[in-house]
Amino acid sequence: MTRLTPTRAWAATILFAAFAILPMITQALGDSYLIVIATRILAYAIAALALDLILGYGGMVSFGHAAYLGIGAYAVAILGRAGITDLGAHMLAAIAVAAVFALITGAISLRTRGIYFIMITLAFAQMGYFFFVSLSAYGGDDGVTLNARSTVFGQPLLENNTALYYTALALLIGLYLLAVAITRSRFGRVLTGARENPLRMQAIGFSPFRYQLTAYVISGCMASIAGVMLANQASYVSPSYMDWHRSGELVVMVVFGGIGNLLGAVAGATIALLLEEWLALLTRHWPILFGLILVLVVLYSRDGLSGFFRSDRS
Amino acid sequence: MSLLDVRGLRKAYGALKVTDDLNLSVEKGELHAIIGPNGAGKSTLIAQLSGQAGSDAGSVRFDGAEMMGQPMHARVRAGMSRSFQITSILPGFTVLENVAAAVQARRGSSFRFFAPVAGERALNDTAMEALARVGIAERAAMRAAVSAMAKSGNWNWPSRWPPRRNSCSWTSPLPAPAGRRRIAWSRSCAASRARSRWC
Amino acid sequence: MTSLFLLQLLNGVQFGILLFLIAAGLTLVFGIMDFVNLAHGVVYMIGAYLAVTFTSMTGSYGLGLLLTLPATLLVGLVLELSVFRRLYDRPHLDQVLATFGLVMIITEGVQVIWGAAPLSVPMPELLSGSVPLIGAMRYPVFRLVIIAAGLLTALGLYLVIGHTRIGMRLRAGASNRAMVAALGVDIGKLFTVIFAFGAMLAGFAGAMVAPVLTVDPGMGEQVLILAFVVIVIGGIGSVRGAFAGALLVGLVDTLGRSFGPILLRAVMEPAAAGQAGRVLAPMLVYILMAVILAVRPSGLFGAKT
């Protein structure tokens, strides 16, 4: 279970403070591209945080979390075209659809365990991918460019990249605090217990399924908010948000940062995306290097990646 | 009316009848032991009664209520409980949290998402009382996996705390019949899950 | 209409057979080694690319195909010995991550070697014709050859698994790995063999479809996820389940795409039916999977859990 030790609280404060002053640094440097990357990092950090909640605390290896990114992104595109541009409305719609999708697919996936769970979440995400590919009204495979970003109180505030960045940061901090609270609550104890020993939890009177499904739905809703942010950042929406590679990258982020350590998910998203950016500078064929690093780290860390980066599970 | 009333209970693995038309009644306050050689089906019976394994036919009534078809956790909430021969704990939790989780199962909803559970005095006090009762209160803050007591079957005892007026519990002293394909499969899966948290 | 149905039926069977070749190796690896292999799809892709290269080198598709088989067997061996065998005792999460890394490496590596543009293999002249079905309807010979080759492979697998010593070990390994090791079977060697063999089957599938599909770096991924669906439907570890699941998925996918809109037209307006059909058809196999799982969580032929 997460204990909010002083060290952890300090680490969180320092990390988020660093994010908070970043725009000032980029402004001083006169580099406007950095803030774009940083906004993407924040959005992916939200998604990684959501995934860590079920992967790290619930023991559910979802390989289909990109589906929720797509749901969030298309909520912006579809509502935007219908003339509804409010950010709050976009997020509510994204959360509602994500909740329904997570409830249905989660209820089926959670009837199974282990390898089955991994493959089924992957398959359901692929189903969502094909759904949007065949939506020709929204560009099908090619996706669709947004006319404008979401508005706040009717004002186009988010057109400013810095404003969008701080909105994403505020959402990330808010969701981080929410996730920490959940892991420390009664609910979090049952969720963690069900990961540790599901039979034991039944023997003391809990039905693990209900708690796991609830956590799965919460996680999906959180990840859909990341999709809303990503769509706004790129002003562009396409099925590639739901590509299974994207789901894989989310898992990589969580593991890089340390499983079951919500702050680690934020750090992991930062590490993974910066690594990608850096490798892409070196070569056009950067996935080879990224994949190589991934394979080597998994093979040559003593307990595997999950043990290597595990932080608070002594 | 008996506290526990079992009628015509059956369970077969393929052609092997493990539980064959079993009738059993236990009165309030009675203590029973089930004995038999290896593979006689004692563990299967316990698993059937507790709801861990399904039954092919029969009825299990506890305190007048039909338990057949109810999942394990519902039977536990009705007052039936079991312990395990091979110690079954939440290894990453502290000793206190292990017991407090059991108390939590009986007190109030666990669909509470915001208040920190570690600060719930009522849960902790009851759990401490149970730990003190079995003499391991000084280990409360230790991780259960580390606690030497984890090696002993006694460990299971306080997690059924507090006892209900109408409660009935049992432990199965012998290993499950080996060699059955499905059992062997599920066990190897359980073993691999024990190795890894990510199974 | 009936001849169109027959045509699509054959297409569905052909697609199902292809999925079976890929899923057969994958389901054995899943079932016996309890191992998640995301890199199986890229082996199928490698098979197709190798078929392209060997065919242009030798000038003959038949020779190209024959060379592809040992080559993909070798690919499987190398992967098993260098990476996979270190992962068997690891958590599923590690297996997923390492094989995901391999997918990234190989998918990009293929583009370095062969370029990103789609390639193709010329259809062998001998098999390029078509045979009459009903009336004026004709069906390409090569697709029939794919079906026949797949059925022969299935029969071969059935005989090997059901009636040979190695097949016996394999079945024993699928039901209780620890017990087989305790009986003195070198389980490590068994794993290597299964793995390399599975890779060869996937490579075979890739080489077989090279003349009818375009060979491109994305070809492995869609098939991989459909193969997962096949395995989940059929039950992990069951080759028979993989066969049934593959045919089911192949038929539902193909028939759904061609007849879904037509059937919907009976209940709604043509324009709306066309749109709904296009959206629903690609989702059908996943819905099928969901329904089967809801009824039988361990698949059609899987052991009950």
PDB file of N, CA and C in Angstrom, chain C residues 261 264-265 268-276:
ATOM      1  N   PRO C 261     -23.620  -5.460 -44.430  1.00  0.00           N
ATOM      2  CA  PRO C 261     -24.407  -4.345 -44.964  1.00  0.00           C
ATOM      3  C   PRO C 261     -25.666  -4.826 -45.687  1.00  0.00           C
ATOM      4  N   LEU C 264     -28.190  -5.805 -43.091  1.00  0.00           N
ATOM      5  CA  LEU C 264     -28.708  -4.635 -42.392  1.00  0.00           C
ATOM      6  C   LEU C 264     -29.707  -3.880 -43.259  1.00  0.00           C
ATOM      7  N   ARG C 265     -29.520  -3.967 -44.568  1.00  0.00           N
ATOM      8  CA  ARG C 265     -30.414  -3.250 -45.474  1.00  0.00           C
ATOM      9  C   ARG C 265     -31.852  -3.748 -45.332  1.00  0.00           C
ATOM     10  N   MET C 268     -32.948  -1.510 -42.219  1.00  0.00           N
ATOM     11  CA  MET C 268     -32.836  -0.046 -42.200  1.00  0.00           C
ATOM     12  C   MET C 268     -32.598   0.497 -43.608  1.00  0.00           C
ATOM     13  N   GLU C 269     -32.521   1.808 -43.684  1.00  0.00           N
ATOM     14  CA  GLU C 269     -32.337   2.427 -44.997  1.00  0.00           C
ATOM     15  C   GLU C 269     -30.971   2.065 -45.571  1.00  0.00           C
ATOM     16  N   PRO C 270     -30.896   1.976 -46.911  1.00  0.00           N
ATOM     17  CA  PRO C 270     -29.652   1.535 -47.552  1.00  0.00           C
ATOM     18  C   PRO C 270     -28.432   2.353 -47.143  1.00  0.00           C
ATOM     19  N   ALA C 271     -28.555   3.677 -47.103  1.00  0.00           N
ATOM     20  CA  ALA C 271     -27.401   4.514 -46.791  1.00  0.00           C
ATOM     21  C   ALA C 271     -26.929   4.254 -45.363  1.00  0.00           C
ATOM     22  N   ALA C 272     -27.913   4.248 -44.442  1.00  0.00           N
ATOM     23  CA  ALA C 272     -27.586   4.009 -43.037  1.00  0.00           C
ATOM     24  C   ALA C 272     -27.027   2.599 -42.863  1.00  0.00           C
ATOM     25  N   ALA C 273     -27.600   1.642 -43.601  1.00  0.00           N
ATOM     26  CA  ALA C 273     -27.151   0.251 -43.488  1.00  0.00           C
ATOM     27  C   ALA C 273     -25.708   0.128 -43.953  1.00  0.00           C
ATOM     28  N   GLY C 274     -25.389   0.835 -45.046  1.00  0.00           N
ATOM     29  CA  GLY C 274     -24.020   0.785 -45.551  1.00  0.00           C
ATOM     30  C   GLY C 274     -23.037   1.307 -44.518  1.00  0.00           C
ATOM     31  N   GLN C 275     -23.390   2.441 -43.924  1.00  0.00           N
ATOM     32  CA  GLN C 275     -22.513   3.051 -42.923  1.00  0.00           C
ATOM     33  C   GLN C 275     -22.384   2.150 -41.694  1.00  0.00           C
ATOM     34  N   ALA C 276     -23.533   1.693 -41.178  1.00  0.00           N
ATOM     35  CA  ALA C 276     -23.522   0.846 -39.992  1.00  0.00           C
ATOM     36  C   ALA C 276     -22.754  -0.446 -40.266  1.00  0.00           C
TER      37      ALA C 276
END
